[in-house]
CSV table of C-alpha atoms in Angstrom, one decimal:
chain,number,residue,atom,x,y,z
A,150,MET,CA,131.4,142.0,-104.4
A,151,GLY,CA,135.3,143.0,-103.2
A,152,GLY,CA,136.6,146.3,-102.8
A,153,ARG,CA,135.4,149.4,-103.1
A,154,ALA,CA,132.4,148.4,-105.8
A,155,GLY,CA,130.2,146.9,-103.1
A,156,LYS,CA,130.5,149.3,-100.8
A,157,VAL,CA,127.1,151.1,-100.2
A,158,LEU,CA,127.5,154.7,-99.6
A,159,HIS,CA,125.0,156.5,-96.8
A,160,SER,CA,124.1,160.4,-97.4
A,161,GLU,CA,122.2,162.4,-95.3
A,162,ALA,CA,120.2,165.8,-95.8
A,163,VAL,CA,122.2,168.9,-94.4
A,164,ASP,CA,120.3,171.7,-93.2
A,165,SER,CA,121.0,175.3,-95.0
A,166,GLY,CA,118.9,177.0,-92.9
A,167,ASN,CA,117.2,178.3,-95.8
A,168,GLY,CA,114.4,176.0,-96.3
A,169,ALA,CA,111.2,177.4,-97.6
A,170,GLY,CA,108.0,175.6,-95.8
A,171,GLY,CA,108.8,171.9,-95.7
A,172,GLN,CA,110.8,171.6,-98.8
A,173,ALA,CA,113.7,169.2,-98.7
A,174,SER,CA,117.4,169.8,-98.6
A,175,ARG,CA,118.8,170.1,-102.1
A,176,ARG,CA,122.4,169.6,-100.1
A,177,ARG,CA,123.7,165.7,-99.4
A,178,ARG,CA,126.7,165.2,-97.1
A,179,PHE,CA,128.6,161.6,-97.6
A,180,GLY,CA,132.4,161.1,-96.5
A,181,ALA,CA,134.0,163.9,-97.2
A,182,PHE,CA,132.0,165.2,-99.7
A,183,GLU,CA,128.9,167.6,-100.0
A,184,VAL,CA,126.6,168.3,-102.8
A,185,ASP,CA,124.4,171.3,-103.6
A,186,LEU,CA,121.9,170.6,-106.0
A,187,SER,CA,120.3,173.1,-106.4
A,188,ALA,CA,123.6,175.2,-107.1
A,189,ARG,CA,125.1,172.2,-109.0
A,190,GLU,CA,128.1,172.1,-107.0
A,191,LEU,CA,130.5,169.3,-105.3
A,192,ARG,CA,133.1,170.0,-102.5
A,193,ARG,CA,135.3,167.7,-100.8
A,194,ASN,CA,136.3,168.8,-97.4
A,195,GLY,CA,135.0,172.2,-98.4
A,196,MET,CA,137.0,172.7,-101.6
A,197,LYS,CA,134.7,172.9,-104.8
A,198,VAL,CA,135.3,169.9,-107.3
A,199,LYS,CA,135.0,170.4,-110.8
A,200,LEU,CA,132.3,168.1,-112.2
A,201,GLN,CA,130.8,167.9,-115.4
A,202,GLU,CA,126.7,167.7,-115.8
A,203,GLN,CA,126.2,164.1,-116.6
A,204,PRO,CA,128.2,162.8,-113.7
A,205,LEU,CA,127.0,165.2,-111.7
A,206,GLN,CA,123.2,164.0,-112.5
A,207,VAL,CA,124.2,160.5,-112.0
A,208,LEU,CA,125.7,161.6,-108.5
A,209,ALA,CA,121.9,163.3,-107.8
A,210,LEU,CA,119.8,160.3,-108.9
A,211,LEU,CA,122.3,157.7,-106.6
A,212,LEU,CA,121.8,160.1,-103.7
A,213,GLU,CA,117.7,160.4,-104.2
A,214,ARG,CA,117.8,156.6,-103.9
A,215,PRO,CA,120.4,155.5,-100.7
A,216,GLY,CA,120.8,152.0,-100.1
A,217,GLU,CA,118.9,151.2,-103.4
A,218,VAL,CA,120.3,149.3,-106.9
A,219,VAL,CA,120.0,151.8,-109.6
A,220,SER,CA,119.7,150.4,-113.0
A,221,ARG,CA,121.3,151.6,-116.1
A,222,ASP,CA,117.8,151.9,-117.6
A,223,ASP,CA,116.8,154.2,-114.5
A,224,LEU,CA,120.1,156.5,-115.2
A,225,ARG,CA,119.4,156.2,-119.2
A,226,ASN,CA,115.7,157.8,-118.3
A,227,ARG,CA,117.4,160.6,-116.1
A,228,LEU,CA,120.5,161.8,-118.6
A,229,TRP,CA,118.4,161.5,-121.7
A,230,ALA,CA,115.1,162.0,-123.6
A,231,ALA,CA,113.6,158.9,-124.7
A,232,ASP,CA,113.7,159.9,-128.4
A,233,THR,CA,117.7,160.4,-128.0
A,234,PHE,CA,120.4,158.6,-130.0
A,235,VAL,CA,123.7,158.4,-127.9
A,236,ASP,CA,125.8,155.5,-127.4
A,237,PHE,CA,124.5,154.9,-124.2
A,238,ASP,CA,126.9,152.6,-122.5
A,239,HIS,CA,130.2,154.4,-123.9
A,240,THR,CA,128.4,157.8,-122.3
A,241,LEU,CA,127.0,156.4,-119.1
A,242,ASN,CA,130.7,154.4,-118.4
A,243,ALA,CA,132.6,157.8,-119.3
A,244,ALA,CA,130.3,159.9,-116.9
A,245,ILE,CA,130.4,157.1,-114.1
A,246,LYS,CA,134.4,157.2,-114.3
A,247,ARG,CA,134.5,160.9,-114.2
A,248,LEU,CA,132.3,160.6,-111.1
């Protein structure tokens, strides 16, 4: 793969200093970005970036599985209940484009 599509992002957990007895941090840093999944916020260089719910869910799943391939089925299961009727390909592509 060429270009940016083949680049693997590495994330690191950020210690917020208020963890409760061994709970995994819900904050991750990657490049110039930091996401706080508990607060549902994405920041770039400290500035809040507006991000809708579905792109945020895609990002969360990718960050939960660093270095792994995340299938479209995995994303579908994360974003929609099994009995939901939606134009999956179009909606997922739009969420990824926003991200």
